[in-house]
Amino acid sequence: MPKTYFTEDHEWLRVEGGVATVGITDYAQEQLGDLVFVELPEIGRKLAKGDTAVVVESVKAASDVYAPVDGEITEANGTLSADPSLVNSAATGDGWLWKMKLANESQLDSLMDEAAYKAHIG
Amino acid sequence: MTGQDTRHLPLEDLHQAAGARFGAFAGWSMPLTYPAGVMKEHLHTREHAGLFDISHMKLFAVGGPGAAALLNRACPLDVGAMEISQSKYTFFLNEAAGIIDDLIVTRLGDDRFMVVANAGNAVEDEKHLLALAAAFDASVQPLDRVFLAIQGPDAWAALARAGIETGSLLFMHGIEPRQNWFMSRSGYTGEDGFEIGLPEADARDLLAKLLEDERVQWIGLAARDSLRLEAGLCLHGQDLTPEIDPASAGLMWAIPKEVRAAGQFIGADALRSILDRGSSQKRVGLKPEGRQPVRAGAALIDADGHPAGHVTSGGFGPSTGHPVAMGYVDAALAKSGTKLFADVRGTKIPVDIKPVPFTPHRYRKG
């Protein structure tokens, strides 16, 4: 049964079998506005928590999406190259950004669950 | 600028009611987007009519027997040669011919003019104009107005439905259709459209009628920026600064030939010597390859890796369907078709120099 976590930087992680699928929340995509480009990470790249993993570009601005935990990129959502607006229309579904193999699952303990995240965004 | 200095639009309540998302711009809290979002707002303006609250911009009434002489000193213009109701795009220049601000001057009468200035420079502009005015028999009056723009192919019809006839007014002309109103056929989108300065109560009445019309939609600052960028129009503070002169900016068309040769405007000597020796850098349009936007501040390099210039405005063009940008490059490279690279976070994105506008202007010139 996958478990979903949230960060203060408005990312979500769905964790199953030591691998996290990561995206931005609906709140985040609303704040960013219409996305026109997603700069995807290379497979195999090792990330430390806080590293820039992906850059999402709206009409107006570029924004970094950070690695919420340590790990290694195992997959990037290539469909976003052709259709970055999927992040707007399906932020928590088909608009996922990357998958990463977790280096340290205990880091998940410091993240929020959905109820805590909802309280965080008010 | 600190939060407590932030200025609020007189019609902020209407934008809140329309669901605007606000952000800071030039010391003002401005609607950036409405619920439709920047992409739809941009396209709506090109297809129908976009309504913009641009009350952060400043209108100055300049009048008196010395008004024309004052403006001929402040701007590279011969305002005495303008017809009544004619508008001109122009500048305040410093002694080095750097652009303090870009403006629109309209001749309203024999010795009455309207000057429309940018929000970010309004305070400086006012000081500058008042200081100059002391030497002329002229008055400079900053006006307290709501300022609206309605832009797009349906703008004239929406105004007509709201009781404002625009039929005989042509692009770059301005009139006073009612007391304390100023209306010009001009804008910042490349589309046909109007800018209207008017008292707040009149603005609320007009907006109530305009917003009943489904062709009319509020448009935020984000789409205002993408619209002007596609139209190849400069933003002061980015594409134009006090370090950039009109020749480098490719805006000499705004300065009449006689004025170039003999005008006594501030910066005239400096501009003439720049014209004699040629500009070292020139403003160009840039089309990045692919979908990744190239934004203001990105360095431009040539095929050999040598510095070639920099980007001053960049983003995605919703109407063109690709990224668009403007910047300055070494004059020798400033030719359509030159291929350069933009450094975006370490990645070299190929960019082609292209003529602006990226989307054709659709002004009503007659």
Short mmCIF file of C-alpha atoms in Angstrom, two decimals:
data_model
loop_
_atom_site.label_atom_id
_atom_site.label_comp_id
_atom_site.label_asym_id
_atom_site.label_seq_id
_atom_site.Cartn_x
_atom_site.Cartn_y
_atom_site.Cartn_z
CA MET A 1 0.00 0.00 0.00
CA PRO A 2 1.74 3.23 -1.11
CA LYS A 3 1.93 6.03 1.39
CA THR A 4 1.86 9.70 0.40
CA TYR A 5 3.96 12.40 2.05
CA PHE A 6 4.10 16.16 1.58
CA THR A 7 6.81 18.82 2.01
CA GLU A 8 6.72 22.46 3.04
CA ASP A 9 7.92 23.27 -0.48
CA HIS A 10 4.62 21.91 -1.85
CA GLU A 11 5.83 18.60 -3.22
CA TRP A 12 4.19 15.22 -2.80
CA LEU A 13 5.92 11.82 -2.65
CA ARG A 14 4.16 8.52 -3.17
CA VAL A 15 6.38 5.81 -1.69
CA GLU A 16 6.16 2.14 -2.59
CA GLY A 17 8.88 -0.48 -2.25
CA GLY A 18 11.66 2.01 -1.46
CA VAL A 19 10.89 4.14 -4.54
CA ALA A 20 9.21 7.56 -4.36
CA THR A 21 7.23 9.14 -7.17
CA VAL A 22 7.55 12.91 -6.76
CA GLY A 23 5.44 15.79 -8.03
CA ILE A 24 4.20 19.19 -7.01
CA THR A 25 0.90 19.74 -5.26
CA ASP A 26 -2.21 21.20 -6.77
CA TYR A 27 -1.64 24.28 -4.60
CA ALA A 28 1.85 24.68 -6.11
CA GLN A 29 0.71 24.34 -9.73
CA GLU A 30 -1.99 26.92 -9.08
CA GLN A 31 0.59 29.34 -7.70
CA LEU A 32 2.92 28.78 -10.67
CA GLY A 33 0.26 29.16 -13.35
CA ASP A 34 0.38 27.64 -16.83
CA LEU A 35 3.55 25.60 -17.25
CA VAL A 36 5.29 25.69 -20.62
CA PHE A 37 8.44 23.66 -19.96
CA VAL A 38 9.77 21.10 -17.50
CA GLU A 39 13.52 20.51 -17.33
CA LEU A 40 13.71 16.84 -16.37
CA PRO A 41 16.56 15.19 -14.45
CA GLU A 42 18.96 12.59 -15.81
CA ILE A 43 18.37 8.99 -14.85
CA GLY A 44 20.98 7.81 -12.35
CA ARG A 45 21.63 11.25 -10.91
CA LYS A 46 22.19 11.13 -7.17
CA LEU A 47 20.45 13.86 -5.22
CA ALA A 48 20.79 15.06 -1.67
CA LYS A 49 17.76 16.50 0.09
CA GLY A 50 17.44 20.16 -1.01
CA ASP A 51 19.22 19.76 -4.37
CA THR A 52 17.39 21.14 -7.39
CA ALA A 53 15.93 18.12 -9.17
CA VAL A 54 13.69 19.73 -11.75
CA VAL A 55 13.03 23.23 -13.06
CA VAL A 56 9.44 24.02 -13.99
CA GLU A 57 8.88 27.03 -16.20
CA SER A 58 5.64 28.97 -16.38
CA VAL A 59 4.93 31.66 -18.97
CA LYS A 60 6.41 34.17 -16.54
CA ALA A 61 9.09 32.50 -14.42
CA ALA A 62 11.32 29.49 -13.75
CA SER A 63 10.99 27.70 -10.40
CA ASP A 64 13.17 25.02 -8.83
CA VAL A 65 11.70 21.79 -7.51
CA TYR A 66 13.94 20.34 -4.80
CA ALA A 67 14.71 16.75 -3.89
CA PRO A 68 12.59 16.21 -0.76
CA VAL A 69 14.90 13.40 0.45
CA ASP A 70 18.23 11.80 -0.57
CA GLY A 71 18.15 9.29 -3.40
CA GLU A 72 18.86 8.37 -7.02
CA ILE A 73 16.71 9.24 -10.01
CA THR A 74 15.26 6.10 -11.58
CA GLU A 75 12.76 7.62 -13.98
CA ALA A 76 11.63 11.02 -15.32
CA ASN A 77 8.17 11.73 -16.69
CA GLY A 78 9.01 12.09 -20.37
CA THR A 79 5.41 12.85 -21.38
CA LEU A 80 5.93 16.31 -19.84
CA SER A 81 8.38 17.21 -22.62
CA ALA A 82 5.51 17.22 -25.08
CA ASP A 83 2.79 18.32 -22.66
CA PRO A 84 4.02 20.28 -19.63
CA SER A 85 0.44 21.40 -18.95
CA LEU A 86 -0.19 17.92 -17.47
CA VAL A 87 1.38 19.31 -14.30
CA ASN A 88 -1.42 21.88 -14.17
CA SER A 89 -4.25 19.55 -15.09
CA ALA A 90 -3.11 16.49 -13.11
CA ALA A 91 -0.51 17.62 -10.59
CA THR A 92 -0.91 14.62 -8.29
CA GLY A 93 -1.49 12.08 -11.09
CA ASP A 94 -0.16 12.01 -14.67
CA GLY A 95 1.75 15.23 -13.98
CA TRP A 96 4.31 13.52 -11.71
CA LEU A 97 7.89 14.70 -12.25
CA TRP A 98 10.36 11.95 -11.34
CA LYS A 99 10.87 8.69 -9.47
CA MET A 100 13.74 8.18 -7.06
CA LYS A 101 15.15 5.25 -5.13
CA LEU A 102 15.34 6.36 -1.51
CA ALA A 103 18.75 6.38 0.15
CA ASN A 104 17.45 6.86 3.66
CA GLU A 105 13.81 6.01 4.33
CA SER A 106 13.99 7.48 7.83
CA GLN A 107 14.00 10.96 6.21
CA LEU A 108 10.34 10.38 5.38
CA ASP A 109 9.50 10.71 9.07
CA SER A 110 10.11 14.45 8.97
CA LEU A 111 7.60 14.99 6.13
CA MET A 112 3.91 15.79 6.47
CA ASP A 113 0.89 13.61 5.85
CA GLU A 114 -2.04 14.99 3.87
CA ALA A 115 -3.88 16.39 6.90
CA ALA A 116 -0.77 18.21 8.12
CA TYR A 117 -0.11 19.59 4.62
CA LYS A 118 -3.66 20.87 4.32
CA ALA A 119 -3.21 22.66 7.62
CA HIS A 120 0.14 24.02 6.34
CA ILE A 121 -1.41 25.69 3.27
CA GLY A 122 -4.37 26.88 5.33
CA MET B 1 10.57 48.86 -1.24
CA THR B 2 8.97 47.65 1.98
CA GLY B 3 5.48 46.27 2.33
CA GLN B 4 4.06 49.33 4.05
CA ASP B 5 4.93 51.47 1.03
CA THR B 6 2.95 49.25 -1.31
CA ARG B 7 0.29 51.19 -3.15
CA HIS B 8 -3.12 49.80 -3.89
CA LEU B 9 -5.24 50.31 -6.99
CA PRO B 10 -8.42 52.36 -6.46
CA LEU B 11 -10.38 49.48 -8.01
CA GLU B 12 -8.68 46.73 -5.99
CA ASP B 13 -12.08 45.54 -4.69
CA LEU B 14 -13.18 44.76 -8.26
CA HIS B 15 -10.05 42.71 -8.90
CA GLN B 16 -10.51 40.83 -5.64
CA ALA B 17 -14.12 40.10 -6.60
CA ALA B 18 -12.86 38.82 -9.97
CA GLY B 19 -10.54 36.38 -8.17
CA ALA B 20 -7.24 38.08 -9.03
CA ARG B 21 -3.95 36.83 -7.69
CA PHE B 22 -1.90 39.87 -6.68
CA GLY B 23 1.81 40.54 -6.78
CA ALA B 24 4.17 43.48 -6.33
CA PHE B 25 5.18 45.53 -9.35
CA ALA B 26 6.87 48.95 -9.29
CA GLY B 27 5.71 49.53 -5.72
CA TRP B 28 2.10 48.59 -6.44
CA SER B 29 0.04 45.58 -5.53
CA MET B 30 -1.15 44.53 -8.98
CA PRO B 31 -3.39 41.76 -10.34
CA LEU B 32 -0.96 39.26 -11.91
CA THR B 33 -3.50 36.73 -13.10
CA TYR B 34 -7.21 36.00 -12.82
CA PRO B 35 -8.70 32.51 -12.50
CA ALA B 36 -8.52 31.90 -16.28
CA GLY B 37 -4.72 31.99 -16.07
CA VAL B 38 -2.06 33.77 -18.10
CA MET B 39 -2.34 31.51 -21.18
CA LYS B 40 -6.11 31.95 -21.64
CA GLU B 41 -5.94 35.65 -20.71
CA HIS B 42 -3.28 36.24 -23.35
CA LEU B 43 -5.19 34.39 -26.08
CA HIS B 44 -8.48 36.04 -25.11
CA THR B 45 -6.89 39.45 -25.65
CA ARG B 46 -5.69 38.50 -29.14
CA GLU B 47 -9.11 37.00 -30.03
CA HIS B 48 -11.61 39.27 -28.27
CA ALA B 49 -10.99 42.08 -25.76
CA GLY B 50 -8.75 42.18 -22.73
CA LEU B 51 -9.35 44.70 -19.97
CA PHE B 52 -6.34 45.91 -17.99
CA ASP B 53 -6.20 48.13 -14.91
CA ILE B 54 -3.08 50.21 -15.53
CA SER B 55 -3.82 52.86 -12.89
CA HIS B 56 -0.26 52.39 -11.63
CA MET B 57 0.83 54.38 -14.67
CA LYS B 58 0.92 58.16 -14.40
CA LEU B 59 -0.76 60.87 -16.44
CA PHE B 60 0.65 64.39 -16.44
CA ALA B 61 -1.20 67.36 -17.91
CA VAL B 62 1.34 69.80 -19.32
CA GLY B 63 0.03 73.22 -20.30
CA GLY B 64 0.77 76.87 -20.75
CA PRO B 65 2.39 79.13 -23.36
CA GLY B 66 5.76 77.42 -22.77
CA ALA B 67 4.43 73.84 -22.73
CA ALA B 68 5.64 73.01 -26.25
CA ALA B 69 9.09 74.44 -25.55
CA LEU B 70 9.27 72.44 -22.29
CA LEU B 71 8.40 69.18 -24.04
CA ASN B 72 10.78 69.87 -26.92
CA ARG B 73 13.51 70.21 -24.28
CA ALA B 74 12.45 67.14 -22.25
CA CYS B 75 11.78 64.84 -25.23
CA PRO B 76 13.39 64.37 -28.66
CA LEU B 77 10.27 65.72 -30.36
CA ASP B 78 8.93 68.73 -32.20
CA VAL B 79 5.56 68.87 -30.46
CA GLY B 80 4.66 72.08 -32.31
CA ALA B 81 4.61 70.01 -35.51
CA MET B 82 2.10 67.55 -34.04
CA GLU B 83 -1.53 67.82 -35.03
CA ILE B 84 -4.06 68.26 -32.28
CA SER B 85 -5.07 64.77 -31.04
CA GLN B 86 -1.87 63.21 -32.38
CA SER B 87 0.15 61.00 -30.01
CA LYS B 88 3.86 60.23 -30.19
CA TYR B 89 5.93 57.54 -28.53
CA THR B 90 8.97 59.26 -27.06
CA PHE B 91 11.43 59.39 -24.14
CA PHE B 92 12.92 61.43 -21.41
CA LEU B 93 16.67 61.23 -22.04
CA ASN B 94 19.53 62.08 -19.72
CA GLU B 95 22.54 64.12 -20.87
CA ALA B 96 24.23 60.91 -22.07
CA ALA B 97 21.11 60.12 -24.18
CA GLY B 98 20.21 57.27 -21.82
CA ILE B 99 16.50 56.55 -21.56
CA ILE B 100 15.10 57.78 -18.21
CA ASP B 101 11.64 56.63 -19.28
CA ASP B 102 9.63 55.91 -22.38
CA LEU B 103 6.37 57.82 -22.71
CA ILE B 104 3.46 58.75 -24.90
CA VAL B 105 2.83 62.46 -25.48
CA THR B 106 -0.50 63.57 -26.95
CA ARG B 107 -1.29 67.07 -28.15
CA LEU B 108 -4.72 67.99 -26.81
CA GLY B 109 -4.78 71.67 -27.79
CA ASP B 110 -2.57 74.51 -28.97
CA ASP B 111 -0.68 74.54 -25.69
CA ARG B 112 -2.08 71.52 -23.84
CA PHE B 113 -0.48 68.09 -23.79
CA MET B 114 -0.95 64.76 -21.99
CA VAL B 115 2.11 62.76 -20.99
CA VAL B 116 1.67 59.10 -20.00
CA ALA B 117 4.58 57.64 -18.04
CA ASN B 118 5.53 54.27 -16.56
CA ALA B 119 4.67 53.39 -12.96
CA GLY B 120 8.21 52.48 -12.01
CA ASN B 121 9.52 55.89 -13.08
CA ALA B 122 6.55 58.10 -12.17
CA VAL B 123 8.22 59.76 -9.18
CA GLU B 124 11.46 60.43 -11.07
CA ASP B 125 9.56 61.63 -14.12
CA GLU B 126 7.54 64.08 -12.07
CA LYS B 127 10.66 65.54 -10.41
CA HIS B 128 12.44 65.73 -13.74
CA LEU B 129 9.55 67.45 -15.52
CA LEU B 130 8.87 69.87 -12.65
CA ALA B 131 12.54 70.84 -12.43
CA LEU B 132 12.65 71.53 -16.16
CA ALA B 133 9.33 73.38 -16.10
CA ALA B 134 10.79 76.09 -13.84
CA ALA B 135 12.63 77.51 -16.86
CA PHE B 136 9.49 77.63 -19.03
CA ASP B 137 6.11 79.28 -18.80
CA ALA B 138 4.44 75.91 -18.34
CA SER B 139 2.56 73.92 -15.72
CA VAL B 140 2.92 70.21 -14.98
CA GLN B 141 -0.02 68.63 -13.23
CA PRO B 142 0.03 64.97 -12.13
CA LEU B 143 -3.52 63.67 -12.53
CA ASP B 144 -5.41 61.43 -10.15
CA ARG B 145 -7.15 59.04 -12.50
CA VAL B 146 -8.13 55.46 -12.92
CA PHE B 147 -6.38 54.29 -16.08
CA LEU B 148 -7.79 51.37 -18.04
CA ALA B 149 -6.68 49.67 -21.23
CA ILE B 150 -9.01 47.66 -23.42
CA GLN B 151 -7.14 45.74 -26.09
CA GLY B 152 -8.00 43.31 -28.85
CA PRO B 153 -10.08 43.06 -32.02
CA ASP B 154 -13.40 43.45 -30.14
CA ALA B 155 -12.24 46.41 -28.01
CA TRP B 156 -13.91 49.06 -30.17
CA ALA B 157 -17.20 47.13 -30.36
CA ALA B 158 -17.26 46.53 -26.61
CA LEU B 159 -16.72 50.25 -26.01
CA ALA B 160 -19.45 51.10 -28.51
CA ARG B 161 -21.86 48.81 -26.67
CA ALA B 162 -20.90 50.59 -23.45
CA GLY B 163 -21.77 53.94 -25.06
CA ILE B 164 -18.26 55.08 -26.06
CA GLU B 165 -17.92 55.75 -29.78
CA THR B 166 -14.39 55.41 -31.08
CA GLY B 167 -15.05 55.34 -34.82
CA SER B 168 -12.95 58.26 -36.05
CA LEU B 169 -10.10 57.84 -33.58
CA LEU B 170 -7.04 56.28 -35.23
CA PHE B 171 -3.99 54.53 -33.79
CA MET B 172 -1.74 56.92 -31.84
CA HIS B 173 -4.36 59.61 -31.45
CA GLY B 174 -5.94 60.79 -28.21
CA ILE B 175 -8.93 62.91 -27.25
CA GLU B 176 -10.91 64.08 -24.22
CA PRO B 177 -14.32 62.50 -24.87
CA ARG B 178 -15.81 63.69 -21.56
CA GLN B 179 -14.82 66.01 -18.75
CA ASN B 180 -11.65 64.75 -17.05
CA TRP B 181 -11.41 61.81 -19.45
CA PHE B 182 -8.48 61.08 -21.72
CA MET B 183 -8.81 58.33 -24.32
CA SER B 184 -6.20 57.27 -26.83
CA ARG B 185 -6.12 54.51 -29.42
CA SER B 186 -2.94 52.86 -28.26
CA GLY B 187 -1.71 50.08 -26.04
CA TYR B 188 0.93 47.58 -25.10
CA THR B 189 -0.24 44.37 -26.77
CA GLY B 190 0.21 44.88 -30.53
CA GLU B 191 -3.58 44.76 -30.92
CA ASP B 192 -6.03 47.49 -31.76
CA GLY B 193 -7.15 49.03 -28.50
CA PHE B 194 -7.64 51.99 -26.24
CA GLU B 195 -6.27 53.49 -23.06
CA ILE B 196 -8.70 55.53 -21.00
CA GLY B 197 -7.88 57.77 -18.03
CA LEU B 198 -10.98 58.80 -16.08
CA PRO B 199 -12.27 59.61 -12.59
CA GLU B 200 -12.91 56.61 -10.37
CA ALA B 201 -16.70 56.96 -10.25
CA ASP B 202 -16.89 57.13 -14.05
CA ALA B 203 -14.56 54.13 -14.26
CA ARG B 204 -16.84 52.05 -12.06
CA ASP B 205 -19.84 52.94 -14.24
CA LEU B 206 -17.96 52.12 -17.44
CA LEU B 207 -16.62 48.84 -16.06
CA ALA B 208 -20.07 47.70 -14.96
CA LYS B 209 -21.14 47.97 -18.61
CA LEU B 210 -17.97 46.52 -20.11
CA LEU B 211 -17.92 43.48 -17.84
CA GLU B 212 -21.48 42.54 -18.82
CA ASP B 213 -20.04 41.88 -22.27
CA GLU B 214 -18.74 38.34 -22.64
CA ARG B 215 -16.13 39.55 -25.14
CA VAL B 216 -14.47 41.49 -22.31
CA GLN B 217 -12.32 39.81 -19.66
CA TRP B 218 -9.93 41.12 -17.01
CA ILE B 219 -6.30 40.47 -17.91
CA GLY B 220 -3.44 40.49 -15.40
CA LEU B 221 0.09 41.79 -15.52
CA ALA B 222 1.53 38.37 -16.44
CA ALA B 223 -0.35 38.31 -19.76
CA ARG B 224 0.34 42.02 -20.27
CA ASP B 225 4.02 41.10 -20.24
CA SER B 226 3.71 38.13 -22.62
CA LEU B 227 1.53 40.20 -24.98
CA ARG B 228 3.98 43.10 -25.14
CA LEU B 229 6.94 40.77 -25.56
CA GLU B 230 5.34 38.97 -28.52
CA ALA B 231 4.57 42.42 -29.95
CA GLY B 232 8.26 43.35 -29.60
CA LEU B 233 7.47 46.28 -27.28
CA CYS B 234 10.06 47.35 -24.73
CA LEU B 235 9.68 47.31 -20.96
CA HIS B 236 11.54 50.13 -19.24
CA GLY B 237 13.74 48.74 -16.47
CA GLN B 238 14.52 45.67 -18.61
CA ASP B 239 14.84 46.43 -22.33
CA LEU B 240 15.36 50.14 -21.80
CA THR B 241 17.37 51.74 -18.98
CA PRO B 242 19.19 55.02 -18.33
CA GLU B 243 22.29 53.27 -19.72
CA ILE B 244 20.64 52.52 -23.07
CA ASP B 245 20.13 55.14 -25.80
CA PRO B 246 17.39 55.16 -28.47
CA ALA B 247 19.83 54.23 -31.27
CA SER B 248 21.05 51.07 -29.51
CA ALA B 249 17.44 50.24 -28.66
CA GLY B 250 16.42 50.45 -32.33
CA LEU B 251 13.92 53.19 -31.51
CA MET B 252 15.23 56.01 -33.72
CA TRP B 253 11.94 55.83 -35.67
CA ALA B 254 10.46 57.70 -32.69
CA ILE B 255 12.71 60.70 -33.27
CA PRO B 256 11.80 62.85 -36.31
CA LYS B 257 14.68 63.52 -38.74
CA GLU B 258 14.74 67.30 -38.19
CA VAL B 259 14.84 66.76 -34.44
CA ARG B 260 17.77 64.35 -34.79
CA ALA B 261 19.61 66.97 -36.81
CA ALA B 262 18.76 70.18 -34.98
CA GLY B 263 16.62 69.47 -31.88
CA GLN B 264 17.69 71.04 -28.60
CA PHE B 265 16.44 68.19 -26.40
CA ILE B 266 18.40 66.95 -23.39
CA GLY B 267 20.91 64.36 -24.59
CA ALA B 268 20.96 65.71 -28.18
CA ASP B 269 24.74 66.09 -28.38
CA ALA B 270 25.38 62.67 -26.90
CA LEU B 271 22.84 61.03 -29.20
CA ARG B 272 24.37 62.73 -32.29
CA SER B 273 27.81 61.46 -31.39
CA ILE B 274 26.43 57.93 -30.79
CA LEU B 275 24.82 58.11 -34.24
CA ASP B 276 28.12 59.28 -35.77
CA ARG B 277 30.24 56.51 -34.34
CA GLY B 278 27.53 53.81 -34.32
CA SER B 279 26.14 51.81 -31.40
CA SER B 280 28.28 49.06 -29.94
CA GLN B 281 25.24 46.93 -29.06
CA LYS B 282 21.79 46.70 -30.60
CA ARG B 283 18.44 45.40 -29.42
CA VAL B 284 17.22 42.32 -31.30
CA GLY B 285 14.43 39.77 -31.15
CA LEU B 286 15.50 36.27 -30.13
CA LYS B 287 13.77 32.98 -30.86
CA PRO B 288 15.04 30.11 -28.69
CA GLU B 289 14.97 26.65 -30.24
CA GLY B 290 12.63 24.17 -28.62
CA ARG B 291 10.23 24.91 -25.79
CA GLN B 292 12.50 26.05 -22.98
CA PRO B 293 12.12 29.76 -22.24
CA VAL B 294 15.22 31.95 -22.15
CA ARG B 295 14.73 34.75 -19.63
CA ALA B 296 16.06 38.18 -18.70
CA GLY B 297 19.67 38.07 -17.52
CA ALA B 298 20.74 35.04 -19.56
CA ALA B 299 24.13 35.53 -21.22
CA LEU B 300 24.38 35.18 -25.02
CA ILE B 301 27.46 33.65 -26.60
CA ASP B 302 28.47 33.06 -30.20
CA ALA B 303 29.31 29.70 -31.82
CA ASP B 304 32.93 30.03 -30.63
CA GLY B 305 31.88 30.63 -27.05
CA HIS B 306 32.66 34.35 -27.05
CA PRO B 307 30.36 36.75 -25.19
CA ALA B 308 27.83 38.19 -27.64
CA GLY B 309 25.31 40.01 -25.44
CA HIS B 310 22.52 39.30 -23.01
CA VAL B 311 18.78 38.75 -22.78
CA THR B 312 16.66 41.59 -21.36
CA SER B 313 13.18 40.05 -21.62
CA GLY B 314 12.16 36.50 -22.25
CA GLY B 315 9.31 34.11 -21.73
CA PHE B 316 6.86 31.93 -23.56
CA GLY B 317 4.65 33.34 -26.30
CA PRO B 318 1.18 31.83 -25.93
CA SER B 319 0.16 33.01 -29.43
CA THR B 320 3.40 32.06 -31.16
CA GLY B 321 3.49 28.72 -29.32
CA HIS B 322 7.21 29.00 -28.68
CA PRO B 323 9.54 30.91 -26.38
CA VAL B 324 10.27 34.53 -27.32
CA ALA B 325 12.90 36.93 -26.04
CA MET B 326 14.62 40.25 -26.64
CA GLY B 327 18.12 41.30 -25.81
CA TYR B 328 21.19 43.26 -26.78
CA VAL B 329 23.98 41.84 -28.93
CA ASP B 330 27.18 43.23 -30.41
CA ALA B 331 26.21 45.45 -33.34
CA ALA B 332 28.13 43.26 -35.83
CA LEU B 333 25.93 40.28 -34.86
CA ALA B 334 22.63 42.18 -34.88
CA LYS B 335 21.35 40.68 -38.12
CA SER B 336 18.31 38.51 -38.69
CA GLY B 337 19.37 34.89 -38.96
CA THR B 338 22.48 35.11 -36.76
CA LYS B 339 22.68 32.01 -34.58
CA LEU B 340 23.74 32.42 -30.97
CA PHE B 341 23.44 30.44 -27.75
CA ALA B 342 21.84 31.43 -24.47
CA ASP B 343 23.29 30.09 -21.25
CA VAL B 344 20.36 28.80 -19.19
CA ARG B 345 21.60 27.28 -15.93
CA GLY B 346 24.67 25.93 -17.72
CA THR B 347 22.81 24.53 -20.74
CA LYS B 348 23.49 26.21 -24.10
CA ILE B 349 20.17 26.84 -25.82
CA PRO B 350 20.43 27.76 -29.52
CA VAL B 351 18.70 31.06 -30.30
CA ASP B 352 18.10 32.75 -33.65
CA ILE B 353 18.04 36.50 -34.06
CA LYS B 354 14.61 37.32 -35.48
CA PRO B 355 12.86 40.53 -36.43
CA VAL B 356 10.25 41.73 -33.94
CA PRO B 357 7.28 41.71 -33.57
CA PHE B 358 6.82 37.94 -33.21
CA THR B 359 3.08 38.42 -33.74
CA PRO B 360 1.97 40.99 -36.35
CA HIS B 361 0.69 44.32 -35.05
CA ARG B 362 -2.97 44.88 -35.80
CA TYR B 363 -3.29 48.59 -35.21
CA ARG B 364 -6.09 50.63 -36.79
CA LYS B 365 -4.18 53.25 -38.71
CA GLY B 366 -6.92 54.44 -41.06
#
